[in-house]
């Protein structure tokens, strides 16, 4: 009997193959955030394309404010994929601008700029429905009009039947991990021995307490705590949790007992003006 992970893996791989086999490969990319979901998605692409190489490009939208461990990991991984990095020429920083404006310019607008620059019509992403309420409305094959999302104008999806057709006026966002949970991701990482950015695991780090959460500090401020990050992004906007989990098995046990979503540490989700649904409607992945 197939396990739960086998069923999820099969669904994701079938969607990847369906999209790659019915579209121009030069017009397809995969978003690569350097996070755990991207690492799982890369593994699924390798399985879907084996024994051949992955035939599409990967796209990383950089802000210049990721954790240094993320940049180090990207250097290790770029030999496995055709990786393009894009940063908005405006180069704002999260210290001088509120999270709503910063996210729109450095992530949403940067993403739209990159997709148009490289003539991308179809883009894969690692978003999951369970991680945030607006993403629960998302289809696995999501139609975008001028790169913007309208949840009321989407195709039905029944029994692995995906419509990967798009017109000159539309693009597609593809989410093979839609039905996965954070726990599924970590169980798959553990089963497949997938390497991820090491700060997902507990480590000692200087942090400051802000609004009841721990944030990494680049100054002499703060205190040393043993923490880990459940979700990674720009370091000034990503909170850590106190933890002793130093292996995937430890994280799996920790997740089985937690009461909080992984995105509780994402500051950009707290501002109503910068809600995930609003960002997605503007073009965010």
PDB file of C-alpha atoms in Angstrom:
ATOM      1  CA  UNK A   1       0.000   0.000   0.000  1.00  0.00           C
ATOM      2  CA  UNK A   2       1.298   3.439  -0.898  1.00  0.00           C
ATOM      3  CA  UNK A   3       2.106   5.767   1.953  1.00  0.00           C
ATOM      4  CA  UNK A   4       0.660   9.259   2.324  1.00  0.00           C
ATOM      5  CA  UNK A   5       3.980  10.717   1.124  1.00  0.00           C
ATOM      6  CA  UNK A   6       3.990   8.440  -1.930  1.00  0.00           C
ATOM      7  CA  UNK A   7       0.543   9.724  -2.936  1.00  0.00           C
ATOM      8  CA  UNK A   8       1.599  13.357  -2.533  1.00  0.00           C
ATOM      9  CA  UNK A   9       4.830  12.731  -4.434  1.00  0.00           C
ATOM     10  CA  UNK A  10       2.969  11.045  -7.302  1.00  0.00           C
ATOM     11  CA  UNK A  11       0.489  13.922  -7.601  1.00  0.00           C
ATOM     12  CA  UNK A  12       3.264  16.535  -7.653  1.00  0.00           C
ATOM     13  CA  UNK A  13       5.390  14.671 -10.192  1.00  0.00           C
ATOM     14  CA  UNK A  14       2.418  14.095 -12.506  1.00  0.00           C
ATOM     15  CA  UNK A  15       1.611  17.811 -12.448  1.00  0.00           C
ATOM     16  CA  UNK A  16       5.228  18.744 -13.189  1.00  0.00           C
ATOM     17  CA  UNK A  17       5.368  16.330 -16.130  1.00  0.00           C
ATOM     18  CA  UNK A  18       1.999  17.499 -17.463  1.00  0.00           C
ATOM     19  CA  UNK A  19       3.108  21.123 -17.548  1.00  0.00           C
ATOM     20  CA  UNK A  20       6.546  20.400 -19.020  1.00  0.00           C
ATOM     21  CA  UNK A  21       5.152  18.156 -21.750  1.00  0.00           C
ATOM     22  CA  UNK A  22       2.430  20.548 -22.937  1.00  0.00           C
ATOM     23  CA  UNK A  23       4.223  23.894 -23.026  1.00  0.00           C
ATOM     24  CA  UNK A  24       7.258  25.702 -24.428  1.00  0.00           C
ATOM     25  CA  UNK A  25      10.097  24.960 -21.994  1.00  0.00           C
ATOM     26  CA  UNK A  26      11.722  28.323 -22.748  1.00  0.00           C
ATOM     27  CA  UNK A  27       8.656  30.047 -21.269  1.00  0.00           C
ATOM     28  CA  UNK A  28       8.694  28.103 -17.991  1.00  0.00           C
ATOM     29  CA  UNK A  29      10.598  28.737 -14.773  1.00  0.00           C
ATOM     30  CA  UNK A  30      10.488  27.575 -11.172  1.00  0.00           C
ATOM     31  CA  UNK A  31      10.650  30.059  -8.298  1.00  0.00           C
ATOM     32  CA  UNK A  32      13.489  29.226  -5.930  1.00  0.00           C
ATOM     33  CA  UNK A  33      13.308  30.890  -2.513  1.00  0.00           C
ATOM     34  CA  UNK A  34      16.150  28.809  -0.976  1.00  0.00           C
ATOM     35  CA  UNK A  35      13.677  27.552   1.645  1.00  0.00           C
ATOM     36  CA  UNK A  36      12.592  24.054   2.616  1.00  0.00           C
ATOM     37  CA  UNK A  37       9.664  23.994   0.161  1.00  0.00           C
ATOM     38  CA  UNK A  38      11.992  24.958  -2.685  1.00  0.00           C
ATOM     39  CA  UNK A  39      14.343  22.156  -1.681  1.00  0.00           C
ATOM     40  CA  UNK A  40      11.507  19.620  -1.779  1.00  0.00           C
ATOM     41  CA  UNK A  41      10.254  21.021  -5.099  1.00  0.00           C
ATOM     42  CA  UNK A  42      13.750  20.698  -6.574  1.00  0.00           C
ATOM     43  CA  UNK A  43      13.870  17.048  -5.488  1.00  0.00           C
ATOM     44  CA  UNK A  44      10.499  16.429  -7.150  1.00  0.00           C
ATOM     45  CA  UNK A  45      11.729  18.061 -10.361  1.00  0.00           C
ATOM     46  CA  UNK A  46      14.802  15.817 -10.344  1.00  0.00           C
ATOM     47  CA  UNK A  47      12.597  12.752  -9.962  1.00  0.00           C
ATOM     48  CA  UNK A  48      10.119  13.947 -12.599  1.00  0.00           C
ATOM     49  CA  UNK A  49      12.884  14.550 -15.158  1.00  0.00           C
ATOM     50  CA  UNK A  50      15.228  11.665 -14.326  1.00  0.00           C
ATOM     51  CA  UNK A  51      17.443  10.451 -15.994  1.00  0.00           C
ATOM     52  CA  UNK A  52      17.567  13.744 -17.907  1.00  0.00           C
ATOM     53  CA  UNK A  53      18.528  17.125 -16.492  1.00  0.00           C
ATOM     54  CA  UNK A  54      15.823  19.582 -15.461  1.00  0.00           C
ATOM     55  CA  UNK A  55      15.056  21.469 -18.711  1.00  0.00           C
ATOM     56  CA  UNK A  56      13.826  24.760 -17.248  1.00  0.00           C
ATOM     57  CA  UNK A  57      15.420  27.700 -15.454  1.00  0.00           C
ATOM     58  CA  UNK A  58      15.017  28.483 -11.759  1.00  0.00           C
ATOM     59  CA  UNK A  59      14.403  32.062 -10.607  1.00  0.00           C
ATOM     60  CA  UNK A  60      15.426  33.567  -7.277  1.00  0.00           C
ATOM     61  CA  UNK A  61      14.064  37.000  -6.370  1.00  0.00           C
ATOM     62  CA  UNK A  62      16.695  38.500  -4.093  1.00  0.00           C
ATOM     63  CA  UNK A  63      16.201  41.469  -1.785  1.00  0.00           C
ATOM     64  CA  UNK A  64      19.764  41.681  -0.484  1.00  0.00           C
ATOM     65  CA  UNK A  65      18.507  41.024   3.054  1.00  0.00           C
ATOM     66  CA  UNK A  66      18.332  37.241   3.244  1.00  0.00           C
ATOM     67  CA  UNK A  67      20.151  35.351   5.983  1.00  0.00           C
ATOM     68  CA  UNK A  68      23.819  34.807   5.163  1.00  0.00           C
ATOM     69  CA  UNK A  69      23.247  31.060   5.588  1.00  0.00           C
ATOM     70  CA  UNK A  70      20.721  31.247   2.743  1.00  0.00           C
ATOM     71  CA  UNK A  71      23.257  32.866   0.412  1.00  0.00           C
ATOM     72  CA  UNK A  72      25.825  30.220   1.353  1.00  0.00           C
ATOM     73  CA  UNK A  73      23.317  27.461   0.627  1.00  0.00           C
ATOM     74  CA  UNK A  74      22.422  29.025  -2.737  1.00  0.00           C
ATOM     75  CA  UNK A  75      26.093  28.904  -3.745  1.00  0.00           C
ATOM     76  CA  UNK A  76      26.125  25.182  -3.023  1.00  0.00           C
ATOM     77  CA  UNK A  77      22.913  24.428  -4.873  1.00  0.00           C
ATOM     78  CA  UNK A  78      23.394  26.483  -8.049  1.00  0.00           C
ATOM     79  CA  UNK A  79      25.592  23.798  -9.603  1.00  0.00           C
ATOM     80  CA  UNK A  80      22.542  21.513  -9.748  1.00  0.00           C
ATOM     81  CA  UNK A  81      20.221  23.914 -11.581  1.00  0.00           C
ATOM     82  CA  UNK A  82      20.126  26.732 -14.110  1.00  0.00           C
ATOM     83  CA  UNK A  83      19.616  29.474 -11.520  1.00  0.00           C
ATOM     84  CA  UNK A  84      18.874  33.120 -12.338  1.00  0.00           C
ATOM     85  CA  UNK A  85      18.936  35.747  -9.598  1.00  0.00           C
ATOM     86  CA  UNK A  86      17.022  38.991  -9.996  1.00  0.00           C
ATOM     87  CA  UNK A  87      16.872  42.044  -7.701  1.00  0.00           C
ATOM     88  CA  UNK A  88      14.742  45.146  -8.216  1.00  0.00           C
ATOM     89  CA  UNK A  89      17.058  48.042  -9.218  1.00  0.00           C
ATOM     90  CA  UNK A  90      15.321  50.287  -6.642  1.00  0.00           C
ATOM     91  CA  UNK A  91      17.017  48.288  -3.858  1.00  0.00           C
ATOM     92  CA  UNK A  92      14.917  49.385  -0.898  1.00  0.00           C
ATOM     93  CA  UNK A  93      15.684  48.137   2.606  1.00  0.00           C
ATOM     94  CA  UNK A  94      13.266  46.889   5.292  1.00  0.00           C
ATOM     95  CA  UNK A  95      14.607  49.268   7.943  1.00  0.00           C
ATOM     96  CA  UNK A  96      13.582  52.536   6.288  1.00  0.00           C
ATOM     97  CA  UNK A  97      10.275  51.420   4.747  1.00  0.00           C
ATOM     98  CA  UNK A  98       7.165  49.751   6.169  1.00  0.00           C
ATOM     99  CA  UNK A  99       6.719  46.062   5.370  1.00  0.00           C
ATOM    100  CA  UNK A 100       3.829  46.645   2.947  1.00  0.00           C
ATOM    101  CA  UNK A 101       5.733  49.041   0.679  1.00  0.00           C
ATOM    102  CA  UNK A 102       9.006  47.129   0.966  1.00  0.00           C
ATOM    103  CA  UNK A 103       7.390  43.797   0.085  1.00  0.00           C
ATOM    104  CA  UNK A 104       5.525  45.253  -2.865  1.00  0.00           C
ATOM    105  CA  UNK A 105       8.636  46.815  -4.400  1.00  0.00           C
ATOM    106  CA  UNK A 106      11.312  44.236  -3.567  1.00  0.00           C
ATOM    107  CA  UNK A 107       9.253  41.074  -3.967  1.00  0.00           C
ATOM    108  CA  UNK A 108       6.021  41.576  -5.924  1.00  0.00           C
ATOM    109  CA  UNK A 109       7.259  44.178  -8.412  1.00  0.00           C
ATOM    110  CA  UNK A 110      10.651  42.483  -8.681  1.00  0.00           C
ATOM    111  CA  UNK A 111       8.922  39.208  -9.520  1.00  0.00           C
ATOM    112  CA  UNK A 112       6.756  40.798 -12.212  1.00  0.00           C
ATOM    113  CA  UNK A 113       9.800  42.560 -13.678  1.00  0.00           C
ATOM    114  CA  UNK A 114      11.737  39.282 -13.836  1.00  0.00           C
ATOM    115  CA  UNK A 115       8.888  37.333 -15.437  1.00  0.00           C
ATOM    116  CA  UNK A 116       8.543  39.954 -18.155  1.00  0.00           C
ATOM    117  CA  UNK A 117      12.292  40.287 -18.650  1.00  0.00           C
ATOM    118  CA  UNK A 118      12.710  36.555 -19.265  1.00  0.00           C
ATOM    119  CA  UNK A 119       9.373  36.157 -21.102  1.00  0.00           C
ATOM    120  CA  UNK A 120       8.037  33.654 -18.558  1.00  0.00           C
ATOM    121  CA  UNK A 121       4.474  32.472 -19.150  1.00  0.00           C
ATOM    122  CA  UNK A 122       4.374  29.601 -16.655  1.00  0.00           C
ATOM    123  CA  UNK A 123       6.066  29.583 -13.269  1.00  0.00           C
ATOM    124  CA  UNK A 124       6.213  26.877 -10.618  1.00  0.00           C
ATOM    125  CA  UNK A 125       6.171  27.760  -6.922  1.00  0.00           C
ATOM    126  CA  UNK A 126       6.400  25.942  -3.604  1.00  0.00           C
ATOM    127  CA  UNK A 127       3.373  27.504  -1.884  1.00  0.00           C
ATOM    128  CA  UNK A 128       1.095  25.216   0.147  1.00  0.00           C
ATOM    129  CA  UNK A 129      -2.609  25.698   0.841  1.00  0.00           C
ATOM    130  CA  UNK A 130      -2.345  25.050   4.565  1.00  0.00           C
ATOM    131  CA  UNK A 131       0.302  27.644   5.334  1.00  0.00           C
ATOM    132  CA  UNK A 132      -1.953  30.709   4.987  1.00  0.00           C
ATOM    133  CA  UNK A 133      -5.723  31.155   4.640  1.00  0.00           C
ATOM    134  CA  UNK A 134      -5.738  32.976   1.282  1.00  0.00           C
ATOM    135  CA  UNK A 135      -3.558  30.253  -0.217  1.00  0.00           C
ATOM    136  CA  UNK A 136      -6.305  27.753   0.605  1.00  0.00           C
ATOM    137  CA  UNK A 137      -8.261  29.347  -2.273  1.00  0.00           C
ATOM    138  CA  UNK A 138      -5.445  28.728  -4.741  1.00  0.00           C
ATOM    139  CA  UNK A 139      -5.673  26.119  -7.504  1.00  0.00           C
ATOM    140  CA  UNK A 140      -2.719  23.894  -8.351  1.00  0.00           C
ATOM    141  CA  UNK A 141      -2.822  25.506 -11.798  1.00  0.00           C
ATOM    142  CA  UNK A 142      -3.573  29.158 -11.131  1.00  0.00           C
ATOM    143  CA  UNK A 143      -4.517  31.562 -13.917  1.00  0.00           C
ATOM    144  CA  UNK A 144      -3.081  35.076 -13.665  1.00  0.00           C
ATOM    145  CA  UNK A 145      -4.372  38.073 -15.602  1.00  0.00           C
ATOM    146  CA  UNK A 146      -1.570  40.618 -16.157  1.00  0.00           C
ATOM    147  CA  UNK A 147       0.272  38.646 -13.454  1.00  0.00           C
ATOM    148  CA  UNK A 148      -2.535  39.361 -10.952  1.00  0.00           C
ATOM    149  CA  UNK A 149      -4.675  36.746  -9.202  1.00  0.00           C
ATOM    150  CA  UNK A 150      -8.470  36.702  -9.153  1.00  0.00           C
ATOM    151  CA  UNK A 151      -9.727  33.814  -6.990  1.00  0.00           C
ATOM    152  CA  UNK A 152     -13.176  33.998  -8.645  1.00  0.00           C
ATOM    153  CA  UNK A 153     -11.784  33.384 -12.126  1.00  0.00           C
ATOM    154  CA  UNK A 154     -10.099  29.999 -11.864  1.00  0.00           C
ATOM    155  CA  UNK A 155     -10.645  26.618 -13.521  1.00  0.00           C
ATOM    156  CA  UNK A 156     -12.099  23.642 -11.660  1.00  0.00           C
ATOM    157  CA  UNK A 157      -9.681  20.823 -10.830  1.00  0.00           C
ATOM    158  CA  UNK A 158     -11.060  17.310 -10.478  1.00  0.00           C
ATOM    159  CA  UNK A 159      -9.188  14.004 -10.164  1.00  0.00           C
ATOM    160  CA  UNK A 160      -5.773  15.055 -11.491  1.00  0.00           C
ATOM    161  CA  UNK A 161      -7.303  16.846 -14.492  1.00  0.00           C
ATOM    162  CA  UNK A 162      -5.372  20.093 -14.922  1.00  0.00           C
ATOM    163  CA  UNK A 163      -5.920  22.668 -17.631  1.00  0.00           C
ATOM    164  CA  UNK A 164      -2.462  23.983 -18.534  1.00  0.00           C
ATOM    165  CA  UNK A 165      -3.698  26.092 -21.449  1.00  0.00           C
ATOM    166  CA  UNK A 166      -3.053  29.822 -21.360  1.00  0.00           C
ATOM    167  CA  UNK A 167      -3.698  32.690 -23.773  1.00  0.00           C
ATOM    168  CA  UNK A 168      -1.589  35.678 -24.777  1.00  0.00           C
ATOM    169  CA  UNK A 169      -3.319  37.683 -22.042  1.00  0.00           C
ATOM    170  CA  UNK A 170      -2.815  35.154 -19.252  1.00  0.00           C
ATOM    171  CA  UNK A 171       0.006  33.386 -17.456  1.00  0.00           C
ATOM    172  CA  UNK A 172       0.001  30.398 -15.137  1.00  0.00           C
ATOM    173  CA  UNK A 173       1.389  29.811 -11.654  1.00  0.00           C
ATOM    174  CA  UNK A 174       1.817  26.112 -10.850  1.00  0.00           C
ATOM    175  CA  UNK A 175       1.834  24.826  -7.255  1.00  0.00           C
ATOM    176  CA  UNK A 176       2.758  21.115  -7.046  1.00  0.00           C
ATOM    177  CA  UNK A 177       2.968  21.254  -3.221  1.00  0.00           C
ATOM    178  CA  UNK A 178      -0.560  22.606  -2.773  1.00  0.00           C
ATOM    179  CA  UNK A 179      -1.812  19.579  -0.829  1.00  0.00           C
ATOM    180  CA  UNK A 180       1.286  19.163   1.335  1.00  0.00           C
ATOM    181  CA  UNK A 181       1.534  20.353   4.935  1.00  0.00           C
ATOM    182  CA  UNK A 182       4.549  21.588   6.865  1.00  0.00           C
ATOM    183  CA  UNK A 183       4.682  18.179   8.554  1.00  0.00           C
ATOM    184  CA  UNK A 184       4.577  16.412   5.161  1.00  0.00           C
ATOM    185  CA  UNK A 185       7.463  18.574   3.976  1.00  0.00           C
ATOM    186  CA  UNK A 186       9.649  17.613   6.930  1.00  0.00           C
ATOM    187  CA  UNK A 187       8.713  13.923   6.736  1.00  0.00           C
ATOM    188  CA  UNK A 188       9.686  13.967   3.045  1.00  0.00           C
ATOM    189  CA  UNK A 189      12.934  15.806   3.799  1.00  0.00           C
ATOM    190  CA  UNK A 190      13.690  13.143   6.378  1.00  0.00           C
ATOM    191  CA  UNK A 191      12.768  10.243   4.081  1.00  0.00           C
ATOM    192  CA  UNK A 192      14.654  11.555   1.040  1.00  0.00           C
ATOM    193  CA  UNK A 193      17.629  12.948   3.020  1.00  0.00           C
ATOM    194  CA  UNK A 194      17.186  16.373   1.425  1.00  0.00           C
ATOM    195  CA  UNK A 195      19.681  19.046   2.437  1.00  0.00           C
ATOM    196  CA  UNK A 196      18.193  22.343   3.634  1.00  0.00           C
ATOM    197  CA  UNK A 197      19.497  25.641   5.003  1.00  0.00           C
ATOM    198  CA  UNK A 198      21.006  24.758   8.420  1.00  0.00           C
ATOM    199  CA  UNK A 199      19.228  27.507  10.388  1.00  0.00           C
ATOM    200  CA  UNK A 200      16.024  25.489  10.122  1.00  0.00           C
ATOM    201  CA  UNK A 201      17.642  23.494  12.942  1.00  0.00           C
ATOM    202  CA  UNK A 202      18.281  24.671  16.494  1.00  0.00           C
ATOM    203  CA  UNK A 203      21.469  26.692  16.929  1.00  0.00           C
ATOM    204  CA  UNK A 204      22.773  29.390  19.251  1.00  0.00           C
ATOM    205  CA  UNK A 205      22.260  32.870  17.870  1.00  0.00           C
ATOM    206  CA  UNK A 206      22.174  36.468  19.090  1.00  0.00           C
ATOM    207  CA  UNK A 207      18.590  37.685  18.989  1.00  0.00           C
ATOM    208  CA  UNK A 208      16.485  40.588  20.227  1.00  0.00           C
ATOM    209  CA  UNK A 209      12.970  40.365  21.610  1.00  0.00           C
ATOM    210  CA  UNK A 210      10.488  42.452  19.617  1.00  0.00           C
ATOM    211  CA  UNK A 211       6.692  42.269  19.898  1.00  0.00           C
ATOM    212  CA  UNK A 212       7.041  39.012  21.792  1.00  0.00           C
ATOM    213  CA  UNK A 213       9.189  37.307  19.127  1.00  0.00           C
ATOM    214  CA  UNK A 214      12.909  36.731  18.589  1.00  0.00           C
ATOM    215  CA  UNK A 215      14.663  38.366  15.633  1.00  0.00           C
ATOM    216  CA  UNK A 216      18.248  37.958  14.485  1.00  0.00           C
ATOM    217  CA  UNK A 217      20.437  40.961  15.171  1.00  0.00           C
ATOM    218  CA  UNK A 218      23.508  42.105  13.291  1.00  0.00           C
ATOM    219  CA  UNK A 219      24.679  44.394  16.127  1.00  0.00           C
ATOM    220  CA  UNK A 220      25.931  43.984  19.708  1.00  0.00           C
ATOM    221  CA  UNK A 221      22.364  44.175  20.952  1.00  0.00           C
ATOM    222  CA  UNK A 222      20.464  41.160  22.176  1.00  0.00           C
ATOM    223  CA  UNK A 223      21.220  37.914  23.940  1.00  0.00           C
ATOM    224  CA  UNK A 224      22.300  34.434  22.929  1.00  0.00           C
ATOM    225  CA  UNK A 225      19.398  31.993  22.594  1.00  0.00           C
ATOM    226  CA  UNK A 226      19.057  28.524  21.115  1.00  0.00           C
ATOM    227  CA  UNK A 227      16.597  29.054  18.287  1.00  0.00           C
ATOM    228  CA  UNK A 228      15.560  27.833  14.877  1.00  0.00           C
ATOM    229  CA  UNK A 229      13.557  29.303  12.005  1.00  0.00           C
ATOM    230  CA  UNK A 230      10.416  27.607  10.728  1.00  0.00           C
ATOM    231  CA  UNK A 231      10.228  29.890   7.694  1.00  0.00           C
ATOM    232  CA  UNK A 232      12.963  31.897   5.992  1.00  0.00           C
ATOM    233  CA  UNK A 233      12.861  35.264   4.275  1.00  0.00           C
ATOM    234  CA  UNK A 234      14.427  38.661   4.898  1.00  0.00           C
ATOM    235  CA  UNK A 235      16.167  38.443   8.263  1.00  0.00           C
ATOM    236  CA  UNK A 236      14.694  41.679   9.717  1.00  0.00           C
ATOM    237  CA  UNK A 237      11.168  40.327   9.070  1.00  0.00           C
ATOM    238  CA  UNK A 238      11.557  36.640  10.011  1.00  0.00           C
ATOM    239  CA  UNK A 239      11.175  35.593  13.640  1.00  0.00           C
ATOM    240  CA  UNK A 240      12.811  32.579  15.268  1.00  0.00           C
ATOM    241  CA  UNK A 241      11.435  30.207  17.888  1.00  0.00           C
ATOM    242  CA  UNK A 242      13.245  28.749  20.870  1.00  0.00           C
ATOM    243  CA  UNK A 243      13.902  25.104  20.102  1.00  0.00           C
ATOM    244  CA  UNK A 244      16.122  22.095  20.740  1.00  0.00           C
ATOM    245  CA  UNK A 245      15.242  20.400  17.425  1.00  0.00           C
ATOM    246  CA  UNK A 246      18.516  19.638  15.636  1.00  0.00           C
ATOM    247  CA  UNK A 247      17.423  16.920  13.192  1.00  0.00           C
ATOM    248  CA  UNK A 248      14.445  16.412  10.850  1.00  0.00           C
ATOM    249  CA  UNK A 249      13.160  13.768  13.278  1.00  0.00           C
ATOM    250  CA  UNK A 250      13.280  16.313  16.105  1.00  0.00           C
ATOM    251  CA  UNK A 251      11.380  18.867  14.020  1.00  0.00           C
ATOM    252  CA  UNK A 252       8.722  16.295  13.113  1.00  0.00           C
ATOM    253  CA  UNK A 253       8.102  15.597  16.799  1.00  0.00           C
ATOM    254  CA  UNK A 254       8.076  19.312  17.566  1.00  0.00           C
ATOM    255  CA  UNK A 255       5.492  20.000  14.843  1.00  0.00           C
ATOM    256  CA  UNK A 256       3.183  17.284  16.143  1.00  0.00           C
ATOM    257  CA  UNK A 257       2.878  19.241  19.387  1.00  0.00           C
ATOM    258  CA  UNK A 258       2.828  22.840  18.185  1.00  0.00           C
ATOM    259  CA  UNK A 259      -0.311  24.996  18.200  1.00  0.00           C
ATOM    260  CA  UNK A 260       0.976  27.717  15.892  1.00  0.00           C
ATOM    261  CA  UNK A 261       1.302  28.119  12.135  1.00  0.00           C
ATOM    262  CA  UNK A 262       4.791  28.382  10.693  1.00  0.00           C
ATOM    263  CA  UNK A 263       3.942  31.838   9.338  1.00  0.00           C
ATOM    264  CA  UNK A 264       3.399  33.262  12.816  1.00  0.00           C
ATOM    265  CA  UNK A 265       7.017  34.412  12.453  1.00  0.00           C
ATOM    266  CA  UNK A 266       6.464  36.282   9.169  1.00  0.00           C
ATOM    267  CA  UNK A 267       5.968  39.950  10.026  1.00  0.00           C
ATOM    268  CA  UNK A 268       4.619  40.804   6.574  1.00  0.00           C
ATOM    269  CA  UNK A 269       1.533  38.680   7.315  1.00  0.00           C
ATOM    270  CA  UNK A 270       0.449  40.837  10.262  1.00  0.00           C
ATOM    271  CA  UNK A 271      -0.175  44.081   8.411  1.00  0.00           C
ATOM    272  CA  UNK A 272      -3.668  44.152   6.880  1.00  0.00           C
ATOM    273  CA  UNK A 273      -2.376  46.532   4.213  1.00  0.00           C
ATOM    274  CA  UNK A 274       0.113  43.827   3.297  1.00  0.00           C
ATOM    275  CA  UNK A 275      -2.097  40.752   3.694  1.00  0.00           C
ATOM    276  CA  UNK A 276      -1.209  37.691   1.656  1.00  0.00           C
ATOM    277  CA  UNK A 277      -4.423  37.866  -0.363  1.00  0.00           C
ATOM    278  CA  UNK A 278      -3.795  41.507  -1.274  1.00  0.00           C
ATOM    279  CA  UNK A 279      -0.192  40.703  -2.248  1.00  0.00           C
ATOM    280  CA  UNK A 280      -1.315  37.769  -4.399  1.00  0.00           C
ATOM    281  CA  UNK A 281      -3.879  39.907  -6.197  1.00  0.00           C
ATOM    282  CA  UNK A 282      -1.072  42.377  -6.968  1.00  0.00           C
ATOM    283  CA  UNK A 283       1.119  39.635  -8.448  1.00  0.00           C
ATOM    284  CA  UNK A 284       2.974  38.056  -5.489  1.00  0.00           C
ATOM    285  CA  UNK A 285       3.692  34.348  -5.937  1.00  0.00           C
TER     286      UNK A 285
END
